[in-house]
Every structure is written in structure tokens, then in C-alpha cells.
Amino acid sequence: MEQVTSIENPWVKKVREYLRASSHFRKFDGVWLEGDHLIRAALARGWKPRVWFWNEQGLQHPNAEFSSLQTEQGRHIRVPASIMNKITSMESAPPVSAWLSWVDRPLSDSTNDTHHFDGLVLDRLQDPGNVGTILRSAAAMGFRHIWSMKGTVSIWSPKVLRSGMGAHFSLELHEGCVLDDIRALNRPLTATSSHEGQWLHQAVINRPCTFVLGHEGQGISPDLAKLAADWVRIYQPAGEESLNVGVAAGICMHSAVVLRL
């Protein structure tokens, strides 16, 4: 196992730049995963880390599963705690982190087959926790494709990754989309609103279903709204002004799935 002793190490510098960036998918050749949970989620979907970063806590972990990770393919590097704590977005560095290269991404059987899977369009969502929650719910409900509009928080940012809890690796993520990309999908869009449209529980949901979820404060942009075939809203008997977009997305997806049972 290799040993890193300097903060000037090229891999350490690369990860630090990644953590400071606001955009990730197009700027970097891979993604930084912190902690064994995210790494195991990636492994389960066929991803193979290019470089592994271990601190003493991970190397001496009593759990046998940690030992099995040390036998995985890739370049394994021992990193002292003083440096490991400089390449983390968390309060304290996890026992193991890893760099995944886009080149090593497993082939998908559905990347180009968008007409057989439900999906979501995310329009300029700003909160990483909301986006991660939406991705996690989408993976659970079978909404396979996510089209993230330009202006939405980076799907591969550390905070979204942590909030998504591994959902990224079971979804087809299309980031930095513009209006022409959505038009080219040639599928009906169901826009969501807090104040207009059919009640969700009474609506006829298009198939494949594609819900459009708008900015937390501004909602769906006017240009994107023009592409919607239908609008739906969620019945709120207690009369609050609106729901958190992550909560609303979960309700919409669950309703669409239940209506087909």
C-alpha cells in the first residue's frame, strides 16, 4: 500500500479542488465518495474505484467487511489523519474514501431508452438536501431518469451525494440540461404547483410519467412551464402555503406508482 506524506501530493490537491468546486460532472474526470456506505453502493452497481484513500481507523477497523474492501481492485493509499482531514467535506474524515473515474462507469442498458422509464425534471433547485432526498425517493419509486436543468445545484456535489445515500448509482442522471434537451425527450411533462392544476389524487398521470419540480422559491421557469402537458397540486387539508420540494416530489412519485396498482 502506498503512503501519502504531503498535502502537495497530486491526488490530495485534486480532491481538495473538487471539494471547493461548485460544478463537478463536467469539470472533473470522476467523483469523490466519502465513507464506506457510498462506496459499497457504487460497488453494488458495478462501479470500480480508481483510487482508495485509507486512514489508520479504516486499516485497523475490526469489521471484516473493511478488510474485504482492501482487496478490491484499484490503487490503495494510506493517508495520515492530518491530511485526511483536509480532504473531507465532513466534520471528521471517514475511515475510507475513494475516487471513481467516469471512464470506469458501468455500461447501462437504459441510458438511451428514456421512453420506458419514469423520470423527473429538476428546475434550478438550490438546496443539496432537497436534491439528494429527491434522488433517494426516485430510486425507491423506480423513477429511473433525472434531468437536472442548468442552474440546479450540482448533482455530484458532496452534500447531494451524502443526502442521496447511494441512490446516484441506480439512476440515470442527466446534468446541465437546457430547454432543447427537454423538448427533445418528446414525452409529456406533468408540472407541479402549490396552487394550480388538478388535485394529484384525482389526476390521470401520463405514462411514462415525468414530473417537473421547480425552484424552491420561484417554482418552474415560465419557458419550461410552457412545455408542460398537465399540472398537478397536492391536497393540503390544513392549508399550509406550500410543501418542501423534496417532500412534494416523494408524494407525487408515490401517488403515480400507487395509481397503477
Coordinates of C-alpha atoms in Angstrom, one line a residue:
M1 CA 0.0 0.0 0.0
E2 CA 1.3 3.4 -1.0
Q3 CA 1.9 6.2 1.6
V4 CA 1.0 9.9 1.2
T5 CA 3.0 12.2 3.4
S6 CA 2.5 15.6 1.8
I7 CA -0.5 17.9 1.2
E8 CA 1.2 18.6 -2.2
N9 CA 0.5 15.1 -3.4
P10 CA -1.3 15.4 -6.8
W11 CA -4.2 13.3 -5.7
V12 CA -4.7 15.3 -2.5
K13 CA -4.6 18.5 -4.4
K14 CA -7.1 17.1 -6.9
V15 CA -9.6 16.1 -4.2
R16 CA -9.2 19.5 -2.4
E17 CA -10.0 21.3 -5.7
Y18 CA -13.1 19.0 -6.1
L19 CA -14.4 19.9 -2.7
R20 CA -14.1 23.6 -3.4
A21 CA -15.8 23.4 -6.8
S22 CA -19.4 24.4 -7.4
S23 CA -19.7 22.2 -10.5
H24 CA -18.4 18.7 -10.7
F25 CA -19.6 16.4 -13.5
R26 CA -18.1 18.4 -16.4
K27 CA -15.1 19.9 -14.6
F28 CA -13.7 16.7 -13.2
D29 CA -13.0 13.2 -14.6
G30 CA -14.6 11.5 -11.7
V31 CA -16.4 11.7 -8.4
W32 CA -15.2 11.7 -4.7
L33 CA -17.0 9.3 -2.4
E34 CA -16.6 9.7 1.4
G35 CA -17.3 6.7 3.6
D36 CA -17.9 3.0 3.1
H37 CA -21.7 3.3 2.6
L38 CA -21.4 5.3 -0.6
I39 CA -18.5 3.2 -1.8
R40 CA -20.5 0.0 -1.2
A41 CA -23.5 1.4 -3.1
A42 CA -21.2 2.1 -6.0
L43 CA -19.7 -1.3 -5.9
A44 CA -23.1 -3.0 -5.8
R45 CA -23.9 -1.2 -9.1
G46 CA -20.7 -2.2 -10.9
W47 CA -18.6 0.9 -10.3
K48 CA -14.9 0.3 -9.5
P49 CA -13.0 2.9 -7.6
R50 CA -9.8 4.1 -9.3
V51 CA -8.0 5.2 -6.1
W52 CA -8.8 4.3 -2.4
F53 CA -7.8 6.5 0.5
W54 CA -7.4 4.9 3.9
N55 CA -6.6 6.3 7.3
E56 CA -5.5 4.2 10.3
Q57 CA -9.1 3.9 11.5
G58 CA -10.1 2.2 8.3
L59 CA -7.0 0.0 8.1
Q60 CA -7.4 -1.3 11.6
H61 CA -11.2 -1.5 11.6
P62 CA -12.4 -4.7 13.2
N63 CA -15.2 -5.3 10.8
A64 CA -14.3 -7.9 8.3
E65 CA -16.1 -6.0 5.5
F66 CA -13.4 -3.3 5.7
S67 CA -10.8 -6.0 5.1
S68 CA -12.7 -7.1 2.0
L69 CA -12.7 -3.6 0.7
Q70 CA -8.9 -3.5 0.9
T71 CA -8.7 -6.4 -1.5
E72 CA -10.8 -4.6 -4.2
Q73 CA -9.1 -3.5 -7.4
G74 CA -7.6 -0.1 -7.6
R75 CA -4.7 1.9 -6.2
H76 CA -4.8 1.9 -2.4
I77 CA -3.2 4.8 -0.5
R78 CA -2.5 5.2 3.2
V79 CA -3.2 8.8 4.3
P80 CA -2.4 10.2 7.8
A81 CA -5.2 11.8 9.7
S82 CA -3.7 15.3 9.4
I83 CA -4.0 15.1 5.6
M84 CA -7.2 13.0 5.5
N85 CA -9.0 15.8 7.5
K86 CA -8.1 18.2 4.7
I87 CA -9.8 16.1 2.0
T88 CA -13.2 15.7 3.5
S89 CA -16.5 17.7 3.4
M90 CA -17.5 16.1 6.7
E91 CA -16.8 17.2 10.3
S92 CA -14.2 14.4 10.6
A93 CA -12.8 12.2 7.9
P94 CA -14.4 8.7 7.5
P95 CA -12.2 5.6 7.6
V96 CA -12.1 5.2 3.9
S97 CA -12.9 7.4 0.8
A98 CA -12.4 6.7 -2.9
W99 CA -12.2 8.3 -6.3
L100 CA -14.4 7.0 -9.1
S101 CA -13.5 7.8 -12.6
W102 CA -16.3 8.4 -15.2
V103 CA -14.3 6.2 -17.5
D104 CA -14.9 3.2 -15.3
R105 CA -18.7 3.8 -15.1
P106 CA -20.5 0.5 -15.9
L107 CA -22.5 0.4 -19.1
S108 CA -26.2 1.0 -18.7
D109 CA -29.0 -0.7 -20.6
S110 CA -31.3 2.2 -20.3
T111 CA -29.2 5.4 -20.9
N112 CA -30.8 5.9 -24.3
D113 CA -34.1 4.3 -23.6
T114 CA -35.9 7.1 -22.0
H115 CA -39.4 6.1 -23.1
H116 CA -39.7 3.1 -20.9
F117 CA -38.9 4.7 -17.5
D118 CA -40.5 7.3 -15.4
G119 CA -38.4 10.4 -14.6
L120 CA -38.1 13.8 -13.1
V121 CA -37.0 17.2 -14.3
L122 CA -35.3 19.4 -11.7
D123 CA -35.6 23.1 -12.5
R124 CA -32.9 25.2 -10.7
L125 CA -33.3 23.5 -7.3
Q126 CA -30.8 25.1 -4.9
D127 CA -30.7 23.0 -1.7
P128 CA -28.4 20.0 -1.8
G129 CA -30.5 18.2 0.9
N130 CA -33.6 18.6 -1.2
V131 CA -32.0 17.2 -4.4
G132 CA -30.4 14.3 -2.5
T133 CA -33.7 13.4 -0.9
I134 CA -35.4 13.6 -4.3
L135 CA -32.8 11.2 -5.8
R136 CA -33.2 8.8 -3.0
S137 CA -37.0 8.8 -3.3
A138 CA -36.7 8.4 -7.1
A139 CA -34.5 5.3 -6.8
A140 CA -37.0 3.8 -4.4
M141 CA -40.0 4.5 -6.6
G142 CA -38.5 3.5 -9.9
F143 CA -38.2 6.9 -11.4
R144 CA -35.1 6.0 -13.3
H145 CA -34.2 9.2 -15.3
I146 CA -33.3 12.5 -13.7
W147 CA -32.9 15.6 -16.0
S148 CA -31.3 18.4 -14.0
M149 CA -31.7 21.8 -15.6
K150 CA -28.8 24.2 -15.8
G151 CA -28.8 26.3 -12.6
T152 CA -29.7 23.3 -10.3
V153 CA -27.2 22.5 -7.6
S154 CA -24.5 20.1 -8.8
I155 CA -26.0 16.5 -8.5
W156 CA -22.5 15.1 -7.8
S157 CA -21.6 17.6 -5.0
P158 CA -20.5 16.0 -1.7
K159 CA -23.7 17.2 0.1
V160 CA -26.0 15.8 -2.5
L161 CA -24.1 12.6 -2.6
R162 CA -24.4 12.2 1.2
S163 CA -28.1 13.1 1.2
G164 CA -28.8 10.7 -1.7
M165 CA -27.4 7.8 0.4
G166 CA -26.1 5.9 -2.7
A167 CA -29.2 6.5 -4.9
H168 CA -27.0 8.1 -7.6
F169 CA -25.7 4.7 -8.7
S170 CA -29.1 3.3 -9.5
L171 CA -30.3 6.3 -11.6
E172 CA -29.6 7.7 -15.0
L173 CA -28.5 11.3 -14.2
H174 CA -28.5 14.0 -17.0
E175 CA -27.0 17.2 -15.7
G176 CA -26.8 20.7 -17.1
C177 CA -29.9 20.3 -19.3
V178 CA -31.4 23.2 -21.2
L179 CA -34.9 23.7 -22.8
D180 CA -33.9 22.0 -26.1
D181 CA -32.8 18.9 -24.2
I182 CA -36.3 18.6 -22.5
R183 CA -38.1 19.3 -25.8
A184 CA -36.1 16.5 -27.4
L185 CA -37.4 14.0 -24.9
N186 CA -40.7 14.0 -26.7
R187 CA -42.6 12.9 -23.7
P188 CA -45.5 14.5 -21.8
L189 CA -44.4 16.6 -18.8
T190 CA -46.5 16.9 -15.6
A191 CA -45.7 20.2 -13.9
T192 CA -46.1 20.5 -10.1
S193 CA -47.5 23.6 -8.4
S194 CA -48.7 24.7 -5.0
H195 CA -51.7 26.5 -6.3
E196 CA -52.9 25.3 -9.7
G197 CA -53.7 22.2 -11.7
Q198 CA -55.6 19.0 -10.9
W199 CA -55.5 17.5 -7.5
L200 CA -52.9 14.9 -7.6
H201 CA -55.1 12.2 -6.1
Q202 CA -57.7 12.8 -8.8
A203 CA -55.3 13.2 -11.8
V204 CA -54.7 10.9 -14.7
I205 CA -50.9 10.6 -14.7
N206 CA -49.2 10.2 -18.1
R207 CA -47.0 7.2 -18.8
P208 CA -44.1 7.3 -18.8
C209 CA -44.6 9.8 -16.0
T210 CA -42.3 12.9 -15.9
F211 CA -42.9 15.3 -13.1
V212 CA -41.3 18.8 -13.3
L213 CA -40.2 20.2 -10.0
G214 CA -39.3 23.9 -9.7
H215 CA -37.0 26.2 -7.7
E216 CA -37.8 26.2 -4.0
G217 CA -39.0 29.9 -4.1
Q218 CA -39.7 30.7 -7.7
G219 CA -41.2 27.5 -8.9
I220 CA -40.9 26.3 -12.5
S221 CA -39.5 28.8 -15.0
P222 CA -42.0 30.3 -17.5
D223 CA -40.3 28.8 -20.5
L224 CA -40.2 25.3 -19.1
A225 CA -43.8 25.7 -17.9
K226 CA -44.9 26.1 -21.5
L227 CA -43.7 22.6 -22.3
A228 CA -46.0 21.0 -19.6
A229 CA -48.9 18.9 -20.8
D230 CA -50.6 18.9 -17.4
W231 CA -50.3 20.5 -14.0
V232 CA -51.0 18.9 -10.6
R233 CA -51.1 20.0 -7.0
I234 CA -51.1 18.2 -3.7
Y235 CA -54.2 18.5 -1.5
Q236 CA -53.3 20.0 1.9
P237 CA -56.3 20.0 4.2
A238 CA -54.5 22.1 6.9
G239 CA -53.9 24.9 4.4
E240 CA -50.1 25.5 4.6
E241 CA -48.7 27.7 1.9
S242 CA -46.6 25.0 0.3
L243 CA -44.7 21.8 0.9
N244 CA -40.9 21.3 0.8
V245 CA -40.0 20.3 -2.7
G246 CA -38.3 17.1 -1.5
V247 CA -41.5 16.1 0.4
A248 CA -43.7 17.1 -2.6
A249 CA -41.6 15.0 -5.0
G250 CA -41.9 11.9 -2.8
I251 CA -45.7 12.3 -2.6
C252 CA -46.0 12.8 -6.4
M253 CA -43.9 9.8 -7.2
H254 CA -45.6 7.5 -4.7
S255 CA -49.1 8.6 -6.0
A256 CA -48.1 7.8 -9.6
V257 CA -46.9 4.4 -8.6
V258 CA -50.0 3.6 -6.5
L259 CA -52.4 4.7 -9.2
R260 CA -51.0 1.9 -11.4
L261 CA -51.5 -0.9 -8.9

